[in-house]
Coordinates of C-alpha atoms and ligand atoms in Angstrom, one line a residue:
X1 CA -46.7 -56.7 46.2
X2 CA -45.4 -53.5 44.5
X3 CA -45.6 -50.2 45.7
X4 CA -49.3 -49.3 45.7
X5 CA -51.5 -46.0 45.9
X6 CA -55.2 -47.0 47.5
X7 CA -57.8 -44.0 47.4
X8 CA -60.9 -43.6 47.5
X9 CA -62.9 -43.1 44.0
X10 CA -65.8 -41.5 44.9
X11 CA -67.0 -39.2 47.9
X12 CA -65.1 -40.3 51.4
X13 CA -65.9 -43.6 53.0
X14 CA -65.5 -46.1 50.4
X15 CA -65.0 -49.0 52.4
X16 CA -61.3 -48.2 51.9
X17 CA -59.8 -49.2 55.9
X18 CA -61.1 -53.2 55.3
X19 CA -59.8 -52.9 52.0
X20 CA -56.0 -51.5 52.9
X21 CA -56.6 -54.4 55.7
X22 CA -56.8 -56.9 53.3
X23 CA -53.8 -55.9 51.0
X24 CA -51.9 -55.1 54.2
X25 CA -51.4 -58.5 54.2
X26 CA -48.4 -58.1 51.1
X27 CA -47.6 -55.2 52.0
X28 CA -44.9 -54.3 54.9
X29 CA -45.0 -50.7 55.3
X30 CA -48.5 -49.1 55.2
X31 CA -48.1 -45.1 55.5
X32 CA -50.9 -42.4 55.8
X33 CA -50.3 -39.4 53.7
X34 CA -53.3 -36.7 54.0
X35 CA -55.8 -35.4 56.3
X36 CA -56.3 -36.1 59.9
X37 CA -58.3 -37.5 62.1
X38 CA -61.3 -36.3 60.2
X39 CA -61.1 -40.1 59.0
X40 CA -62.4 -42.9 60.4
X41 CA -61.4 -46.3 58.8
X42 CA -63.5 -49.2 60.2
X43 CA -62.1 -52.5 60.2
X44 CA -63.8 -55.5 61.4
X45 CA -61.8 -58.9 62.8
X46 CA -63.5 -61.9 64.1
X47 CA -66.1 -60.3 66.3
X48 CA -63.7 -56.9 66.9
X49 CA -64.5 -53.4 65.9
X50 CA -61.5 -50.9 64.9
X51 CA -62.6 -47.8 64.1
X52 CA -59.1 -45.8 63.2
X53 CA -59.2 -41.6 62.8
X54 CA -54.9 -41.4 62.4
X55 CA -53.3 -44.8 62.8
X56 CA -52.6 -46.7 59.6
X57 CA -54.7 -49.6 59.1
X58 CA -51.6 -51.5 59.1
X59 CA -51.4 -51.6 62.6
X60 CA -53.9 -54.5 63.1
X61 CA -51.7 -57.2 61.4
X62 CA -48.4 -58.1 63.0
X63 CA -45.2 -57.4 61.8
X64 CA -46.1 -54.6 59.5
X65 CA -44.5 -51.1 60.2
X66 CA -47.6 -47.9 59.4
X67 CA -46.2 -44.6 59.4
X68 CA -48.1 -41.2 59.4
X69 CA -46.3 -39.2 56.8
X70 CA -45.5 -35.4 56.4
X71 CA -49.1 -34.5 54.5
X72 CA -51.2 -35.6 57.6
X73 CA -52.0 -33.5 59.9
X74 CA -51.7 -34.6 63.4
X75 CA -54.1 -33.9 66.6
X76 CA -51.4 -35.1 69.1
X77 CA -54.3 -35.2 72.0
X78 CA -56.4 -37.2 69.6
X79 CA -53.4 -39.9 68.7
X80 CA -52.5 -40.5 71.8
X81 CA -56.0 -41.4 72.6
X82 CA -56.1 -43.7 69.8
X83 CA -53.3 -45.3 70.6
X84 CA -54.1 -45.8 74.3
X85 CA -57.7 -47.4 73.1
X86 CA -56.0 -49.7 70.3
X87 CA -53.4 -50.9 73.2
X88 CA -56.6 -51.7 75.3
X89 CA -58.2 -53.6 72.5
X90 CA -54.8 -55.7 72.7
X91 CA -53.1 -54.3 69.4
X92 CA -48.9 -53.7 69.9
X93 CA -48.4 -50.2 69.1
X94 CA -44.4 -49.3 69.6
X95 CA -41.7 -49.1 67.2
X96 CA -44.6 -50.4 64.5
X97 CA -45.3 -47.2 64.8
X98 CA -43.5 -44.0 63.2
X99 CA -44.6 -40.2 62.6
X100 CA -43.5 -37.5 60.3
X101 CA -41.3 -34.7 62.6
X102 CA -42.4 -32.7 59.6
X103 CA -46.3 -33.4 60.1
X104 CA -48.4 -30.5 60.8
X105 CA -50.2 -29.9 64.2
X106 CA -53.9 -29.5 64.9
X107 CA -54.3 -27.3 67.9
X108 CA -57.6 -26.3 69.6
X109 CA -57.7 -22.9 67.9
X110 CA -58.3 -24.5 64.5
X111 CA -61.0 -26.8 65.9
X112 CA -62.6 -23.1 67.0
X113 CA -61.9 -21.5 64.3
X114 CA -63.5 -24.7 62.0
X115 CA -66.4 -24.4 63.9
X116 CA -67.0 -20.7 64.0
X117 CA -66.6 -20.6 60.3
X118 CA -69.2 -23.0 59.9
X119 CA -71.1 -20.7 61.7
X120 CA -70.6 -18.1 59.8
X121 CA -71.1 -19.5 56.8
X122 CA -74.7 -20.0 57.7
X123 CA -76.9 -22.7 54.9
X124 CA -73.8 -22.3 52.5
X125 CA -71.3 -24.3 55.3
X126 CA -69.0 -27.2 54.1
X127 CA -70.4 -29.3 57.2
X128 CA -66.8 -30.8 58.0
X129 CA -66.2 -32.4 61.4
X130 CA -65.3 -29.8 63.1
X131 CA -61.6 -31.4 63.5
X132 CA -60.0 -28.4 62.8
X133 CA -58.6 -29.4 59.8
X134 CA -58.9 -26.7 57.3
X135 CA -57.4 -24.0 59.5
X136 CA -54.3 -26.3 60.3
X137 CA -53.8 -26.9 56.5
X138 CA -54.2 -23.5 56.4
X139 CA -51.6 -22.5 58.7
X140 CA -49.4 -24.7 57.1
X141 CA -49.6 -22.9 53.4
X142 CA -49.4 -19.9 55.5
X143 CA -45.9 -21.0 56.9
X144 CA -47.1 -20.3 60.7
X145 CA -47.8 -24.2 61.4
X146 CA -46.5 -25.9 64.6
X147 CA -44.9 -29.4 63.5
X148 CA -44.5 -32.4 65.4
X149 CA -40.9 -31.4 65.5
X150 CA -41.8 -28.4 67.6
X151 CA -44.3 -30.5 69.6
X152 CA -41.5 -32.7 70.8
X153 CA -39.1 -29.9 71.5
X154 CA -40.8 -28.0 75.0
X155 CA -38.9 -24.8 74.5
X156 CA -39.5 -23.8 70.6
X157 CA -43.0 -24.9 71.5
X158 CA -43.9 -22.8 73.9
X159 CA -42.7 -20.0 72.5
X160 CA -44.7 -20.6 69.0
X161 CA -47.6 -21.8 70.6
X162 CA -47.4 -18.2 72.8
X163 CA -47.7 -16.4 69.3
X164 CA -49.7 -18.5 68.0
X165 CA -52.2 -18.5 70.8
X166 CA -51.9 -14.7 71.2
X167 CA -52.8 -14.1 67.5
X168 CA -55.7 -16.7 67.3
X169 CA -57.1 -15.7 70.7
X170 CA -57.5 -11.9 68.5
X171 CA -59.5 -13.7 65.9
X172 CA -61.8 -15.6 68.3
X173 CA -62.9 -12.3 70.4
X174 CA -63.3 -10.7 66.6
X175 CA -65.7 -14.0 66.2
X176 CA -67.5 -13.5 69.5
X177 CA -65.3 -16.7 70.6
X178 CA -64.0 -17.6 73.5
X179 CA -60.2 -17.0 73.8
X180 CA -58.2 -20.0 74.9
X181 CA -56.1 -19.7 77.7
X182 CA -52.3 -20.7 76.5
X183 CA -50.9 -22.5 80.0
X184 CA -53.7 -25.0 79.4
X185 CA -53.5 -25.8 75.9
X186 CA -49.5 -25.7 76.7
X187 CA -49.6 -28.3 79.2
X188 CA -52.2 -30.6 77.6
X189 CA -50.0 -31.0 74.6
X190 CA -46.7 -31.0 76.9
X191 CA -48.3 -34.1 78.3
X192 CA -49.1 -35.6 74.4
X193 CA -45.8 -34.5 73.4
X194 CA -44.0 -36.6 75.8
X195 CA -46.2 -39.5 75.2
X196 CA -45.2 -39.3 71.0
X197 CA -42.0 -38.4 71.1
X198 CA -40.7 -42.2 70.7
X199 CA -43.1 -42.0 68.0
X200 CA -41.5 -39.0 66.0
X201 CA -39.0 -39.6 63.3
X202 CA -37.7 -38.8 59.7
X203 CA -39.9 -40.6 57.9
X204 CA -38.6 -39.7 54.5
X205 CA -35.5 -41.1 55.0
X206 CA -36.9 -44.3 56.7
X207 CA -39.2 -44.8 53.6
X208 CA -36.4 -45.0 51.2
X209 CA -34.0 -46.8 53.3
X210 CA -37.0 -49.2 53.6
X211 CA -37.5 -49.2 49.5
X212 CA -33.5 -49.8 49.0
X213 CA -34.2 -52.8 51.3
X214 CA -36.4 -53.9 49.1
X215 CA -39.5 -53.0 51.2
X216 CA -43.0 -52.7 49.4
X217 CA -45.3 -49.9 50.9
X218 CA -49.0 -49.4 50.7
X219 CA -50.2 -45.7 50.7
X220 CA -53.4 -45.5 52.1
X221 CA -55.5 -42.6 51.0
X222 CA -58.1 -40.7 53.5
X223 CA -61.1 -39.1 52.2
X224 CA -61.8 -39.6 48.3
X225 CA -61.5 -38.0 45.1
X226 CA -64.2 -35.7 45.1
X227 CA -63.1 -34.3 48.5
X228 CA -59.8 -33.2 47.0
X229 CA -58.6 -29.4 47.7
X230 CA -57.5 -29.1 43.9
X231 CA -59.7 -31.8 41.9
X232 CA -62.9 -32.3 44.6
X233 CA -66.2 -30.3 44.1
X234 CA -64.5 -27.2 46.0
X235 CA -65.4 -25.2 48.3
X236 CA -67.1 -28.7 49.7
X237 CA -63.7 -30.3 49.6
X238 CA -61.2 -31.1 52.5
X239 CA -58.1 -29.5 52.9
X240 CA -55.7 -32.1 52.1
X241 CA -55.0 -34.0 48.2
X242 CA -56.2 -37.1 48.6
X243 CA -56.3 -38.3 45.3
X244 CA -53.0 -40.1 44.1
X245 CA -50.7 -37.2 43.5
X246 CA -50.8 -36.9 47.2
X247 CA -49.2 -40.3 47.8
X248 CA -45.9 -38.6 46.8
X249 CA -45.9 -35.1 48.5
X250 CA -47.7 -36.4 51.5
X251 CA -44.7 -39.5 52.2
X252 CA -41.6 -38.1 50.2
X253 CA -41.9 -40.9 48.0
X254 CA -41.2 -39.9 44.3
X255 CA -43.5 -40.5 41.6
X256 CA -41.5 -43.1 40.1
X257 CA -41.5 -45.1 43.1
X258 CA -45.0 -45.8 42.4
X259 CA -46.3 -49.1 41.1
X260 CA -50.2 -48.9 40.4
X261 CA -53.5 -46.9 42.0
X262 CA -56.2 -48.9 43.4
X263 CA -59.3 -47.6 43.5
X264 CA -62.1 -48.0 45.7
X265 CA -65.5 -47.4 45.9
X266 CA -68.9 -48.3 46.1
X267 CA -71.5 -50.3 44.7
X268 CA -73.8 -47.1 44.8
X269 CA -72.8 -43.8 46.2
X270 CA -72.7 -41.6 49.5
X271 CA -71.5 -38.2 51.1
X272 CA -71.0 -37.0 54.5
X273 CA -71.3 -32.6 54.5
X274 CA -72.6 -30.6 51.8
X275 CA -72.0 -29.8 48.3
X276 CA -73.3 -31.3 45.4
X277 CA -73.8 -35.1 44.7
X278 CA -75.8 -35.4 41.5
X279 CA -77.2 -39.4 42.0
X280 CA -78.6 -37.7 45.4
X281 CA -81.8 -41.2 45.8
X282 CA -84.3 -40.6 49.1
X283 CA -85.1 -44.5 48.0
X284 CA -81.8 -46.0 48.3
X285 CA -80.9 -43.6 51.3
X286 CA -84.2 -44.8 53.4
X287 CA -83.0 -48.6 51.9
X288 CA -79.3 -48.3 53.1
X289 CA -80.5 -46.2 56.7
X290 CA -83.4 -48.9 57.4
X291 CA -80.7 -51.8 57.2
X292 CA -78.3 -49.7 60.0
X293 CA -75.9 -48.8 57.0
X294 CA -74.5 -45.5 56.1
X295 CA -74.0 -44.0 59.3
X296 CA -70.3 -41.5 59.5
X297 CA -67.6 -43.2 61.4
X298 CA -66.1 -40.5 62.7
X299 CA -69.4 -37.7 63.6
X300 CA -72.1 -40.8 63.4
X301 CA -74.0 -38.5 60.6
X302 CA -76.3 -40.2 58.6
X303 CA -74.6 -40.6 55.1
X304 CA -76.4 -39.1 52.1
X305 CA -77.1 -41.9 49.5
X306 CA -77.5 -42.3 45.7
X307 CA -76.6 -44.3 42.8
X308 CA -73.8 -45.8 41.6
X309 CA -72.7 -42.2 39.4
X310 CA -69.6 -43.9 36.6
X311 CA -69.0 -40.0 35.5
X312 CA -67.6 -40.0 39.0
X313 CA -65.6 -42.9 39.1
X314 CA -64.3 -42.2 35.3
X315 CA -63.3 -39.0 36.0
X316 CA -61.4 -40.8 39.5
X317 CA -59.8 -42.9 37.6
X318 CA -58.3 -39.9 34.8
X319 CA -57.2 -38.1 38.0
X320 CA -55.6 -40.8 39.9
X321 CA -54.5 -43.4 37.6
X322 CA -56.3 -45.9 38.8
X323 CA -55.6 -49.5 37.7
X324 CA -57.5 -51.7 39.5
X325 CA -60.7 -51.1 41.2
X326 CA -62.1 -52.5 44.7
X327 CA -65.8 -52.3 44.6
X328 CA -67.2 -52.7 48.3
X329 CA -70.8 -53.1 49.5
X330 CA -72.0 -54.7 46.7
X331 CA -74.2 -56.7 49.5
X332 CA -75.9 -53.7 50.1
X333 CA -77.7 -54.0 47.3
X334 CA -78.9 -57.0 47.7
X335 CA -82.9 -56.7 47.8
X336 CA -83.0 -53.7 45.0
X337 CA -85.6 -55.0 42.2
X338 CA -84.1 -52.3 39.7
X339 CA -80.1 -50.8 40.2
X340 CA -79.8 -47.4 38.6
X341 CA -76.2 -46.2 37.2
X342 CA -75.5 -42.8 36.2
X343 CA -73.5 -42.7 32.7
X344 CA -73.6 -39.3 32.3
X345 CA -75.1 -35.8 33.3
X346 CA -77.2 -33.3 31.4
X347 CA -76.9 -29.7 32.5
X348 CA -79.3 -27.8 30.0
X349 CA -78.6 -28.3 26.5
X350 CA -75.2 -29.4 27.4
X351 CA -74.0 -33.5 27.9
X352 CA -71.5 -34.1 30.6
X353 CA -69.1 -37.1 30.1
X354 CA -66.7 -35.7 33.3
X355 CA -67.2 -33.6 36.5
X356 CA -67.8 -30.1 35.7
X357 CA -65.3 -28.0 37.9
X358 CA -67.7 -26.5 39.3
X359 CA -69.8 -27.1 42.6
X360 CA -72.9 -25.0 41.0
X361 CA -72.6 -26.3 37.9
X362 CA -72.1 -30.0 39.0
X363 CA -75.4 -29.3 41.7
X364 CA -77.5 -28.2 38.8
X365 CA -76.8 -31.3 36.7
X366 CA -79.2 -34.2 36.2
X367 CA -78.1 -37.3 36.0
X368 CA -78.3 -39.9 32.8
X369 CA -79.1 -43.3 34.2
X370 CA -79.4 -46.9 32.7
X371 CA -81.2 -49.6 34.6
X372 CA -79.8 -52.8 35.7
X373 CA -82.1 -55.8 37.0
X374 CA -81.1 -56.1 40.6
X375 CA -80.2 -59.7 41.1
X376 CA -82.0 -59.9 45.1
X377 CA -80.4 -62.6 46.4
X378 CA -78.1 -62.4 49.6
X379 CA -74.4 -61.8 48.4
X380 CA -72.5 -62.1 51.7
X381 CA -71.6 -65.5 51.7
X382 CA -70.2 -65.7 48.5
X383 CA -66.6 -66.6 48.9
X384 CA -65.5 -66.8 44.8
X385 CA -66.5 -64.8 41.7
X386 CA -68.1 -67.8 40.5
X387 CA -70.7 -67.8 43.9
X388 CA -71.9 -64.0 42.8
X389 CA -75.3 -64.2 41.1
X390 CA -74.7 -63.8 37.5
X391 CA -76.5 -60.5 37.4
X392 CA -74.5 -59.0 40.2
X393 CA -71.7 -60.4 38.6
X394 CA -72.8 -58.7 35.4
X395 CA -73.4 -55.3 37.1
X396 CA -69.8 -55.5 38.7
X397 CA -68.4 -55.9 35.1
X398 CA -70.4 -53.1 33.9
X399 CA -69.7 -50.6 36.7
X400 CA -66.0 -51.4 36.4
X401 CA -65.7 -50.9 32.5
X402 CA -67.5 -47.4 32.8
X403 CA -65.4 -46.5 35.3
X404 CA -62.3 -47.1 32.8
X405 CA -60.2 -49.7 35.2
X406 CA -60.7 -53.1 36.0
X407 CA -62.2 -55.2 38.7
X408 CA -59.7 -56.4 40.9
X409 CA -62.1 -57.0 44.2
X410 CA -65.2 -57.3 45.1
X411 CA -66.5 -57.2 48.8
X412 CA -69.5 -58.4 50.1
X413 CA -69.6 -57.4 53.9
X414 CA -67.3 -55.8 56.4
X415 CA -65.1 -58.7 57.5
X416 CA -61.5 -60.0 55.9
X417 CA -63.4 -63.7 54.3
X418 CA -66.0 -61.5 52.8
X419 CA -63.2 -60.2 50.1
X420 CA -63.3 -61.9 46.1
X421 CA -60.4 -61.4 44.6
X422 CA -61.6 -61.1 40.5
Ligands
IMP1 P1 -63.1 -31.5 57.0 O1 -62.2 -32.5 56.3 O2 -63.5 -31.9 58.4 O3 -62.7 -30.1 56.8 O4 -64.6 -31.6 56.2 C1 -64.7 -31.2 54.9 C2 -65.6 -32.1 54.1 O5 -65.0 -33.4 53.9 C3 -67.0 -32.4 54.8 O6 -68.0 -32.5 53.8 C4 -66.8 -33.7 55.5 O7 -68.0 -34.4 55.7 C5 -65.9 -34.4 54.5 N1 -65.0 -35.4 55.1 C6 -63.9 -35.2 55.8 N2 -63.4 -36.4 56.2 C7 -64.2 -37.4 55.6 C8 -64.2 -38.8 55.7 O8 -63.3 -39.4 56.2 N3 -65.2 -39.4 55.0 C9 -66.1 -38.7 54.4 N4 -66.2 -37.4 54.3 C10 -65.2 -36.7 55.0

């Protein structure tokens, strides 16, 4: 396997943590390189549930090293917990384990901050998950971040996290917040400092000492396209670039490191939050809910559904290069009689063949569709591209070429069998 960039095409929550399982499988490094623990990758083995917020995916085969690169942003409390939980399920974590010394901290005054904000914003919020991760991104462009260097080191970090405290603690009595008292966030993250510092290393250098070796590295992307701070549907973004570009700031990998962008996404579409999401279906959302799909991994929200929306996905693919695409869920649309796919959006007079920029334009849209014959038969045992019924095979083929990139998998269910390579 070559160096490979895997994000997500669409809206978050593309099925991308089974997917990075499976090609973890070539791969020997697997390294995180944006947002925090506002993800949740789910990843089923056997009869086993992983749900994973920081840790790589990686983690779950043996052998493989996963590193949490310098764009992530790190809740130290949170990672240790995750870490303790995975070493009760029975999965090694150790030296298979590394983390950026240059990786921004989350601290409880941006989770307060995140959720007075919210607050504040009243029925225009973002609805994030109150991880705190836009005001620790925020801190970090602001140069007055805590990294995990500091974390590890008790001295500097008292003494920035005194500041730091004493500052924020001003804001959140300006907020009608309570202030936080600094001896007990200080010794909480004393405690999850000493736990990570084995973890903590220069992961740059490690990367391309890896590469010279020959290495290859998977890049597993958080989030998706649209919930990019530059090229997402902003202000109802994250904070962090998760489309491809991010691959290289977020690890220190340069971009000619880079061997080819998988994309994944869905058979139809969903959000978590607010903001606009123009193939919006109450049909297919009561459909996916009823069958006990579409719930957030990480806040348990229900997901908002739609249809499969190709100006989307074309428009992922111009941003992140994608080459070949992972489509997941297809089974989910097993019992539709008629599969709608949006090929463009009218917004007045005017005929939208990419995202509009804007989040009030893009809301207003309306989308184009054409209408596929669903194909209702079960998909999840298929095992080969030849066991697809033709029509879903034909409605694969057609979502792929109007996203721009071709088919590469197709999954049919959460486990590692139910996985068609095309
Ligand atoms: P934040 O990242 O918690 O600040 O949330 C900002 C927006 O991104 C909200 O709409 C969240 O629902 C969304 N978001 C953040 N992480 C994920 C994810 O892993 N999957 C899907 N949506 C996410």
């Amino acid at each position: 396997m070559a160096n490979t960039i895997l994000v997500g095409a669409q809206w978050g929550d593309e099925g991308k943590g089974k997917i990075i399982d499976v090609m973890t499988e070539k791969a020997d490094i697997v390294v995180r390189y944006a947002g925090g623990n506002n993800a949740g990758h789910t990843v089923f083995i056997g009869k086993k549930k992983y749900i994973l917020h920081l840790v790589p995916s990686g983690i779950l085969r043996k052998g493989k090293l996963c590193v949490i690169g310098n764009g992530v942003v790190v809740d130290p409390v949170s990672l240790v917990k995750e870490i303790q939980g995975l070493r009760k399920l029975g999965v090694k974590v150790g030296p298979n384990l590394v983390v950026s010394e240059t990786a921004h901290v989350v601290l409880p005054y941006h989770r307060e901050l995140d959720a007075q904000r919210e607050v504040l914003k009243g029925k225009n919020k973002i609805g994030t998950t109150k991880r705190g991760i836009g005001p620790a991104y925020g801190d970090k462009a602001a140069r007055v971040g805590l990294r995990m260097i500091d974390l590890i080191h008790p001295e500097r970090m008292e003494s920035k996290l005194r500041w730091r405290i004493s500052e924020n603690n001003e804001v959140l009595r300006a907020l009608g917040a309570k202030p936080l008292s600094f001896k007990t966030v200080l010794a909480e993250y004393r405690v999850a400092g000493n736990y990570l510092k084995p973890f903590v290393a220069n992961t740059v250098v490690l990367l391309h000492e890896a590469m010279q070796r020959g290495n290859d590295v998977l890049f597993e992307g958080a989030q998706g396209t649209f919930l990019d701070i530059d090229h997402g549907t902003y202000p109802f973004v994250t904070s962090s670039n998760t489309t491809a570009g991010g691959a290289c700031t977020g690890s220190g990998v340069p971009p000619h490191r880079m061997d080819r962008v998988v994309g994944v996404m869905k058979a139809y579409t969903t959000r978590v939050g607010e903001g606009p999401l123009p193939t919006e279906n109450a049909e297919i959302s009561d459909l996916l809910h009823g069958m006990g799909r579409e719930f957030g991994a990480t806040t348990g929200r229900p997901r908002r559904c739609g249809w499969f929306d190709s100006v989307a996905t074309r428009h992922a693919t111009m941003v992140n290069g994608i080459d070949g695409l992972a489509v997941t869920n297809l089974d989910g649309l097993d019992s539709v009689e008629t599969i709608k796919v949006c090929v463009a959006y009218r917004h007045g007079k005017a005929r939208y063949d990419f995202v509009p920029n804007d989040a009030q334009t893009l809301a207003e849209c309306q989308p184009v569709y054409v209408e596929f014959e669903g194909w209702r038969t079960p998909t999840d045992k298929a095992r080969s591209w030849k066991q697809l019924p033709p029509k879903a095979r034909a409605y694969l083929k057609a979502i792929a070429e109007l996203s721009d990139a071709k088919l590469f998998i197709a999954s049919v269910g959460p486990a590692r069998e139910q996985t068609i390579f095309v």
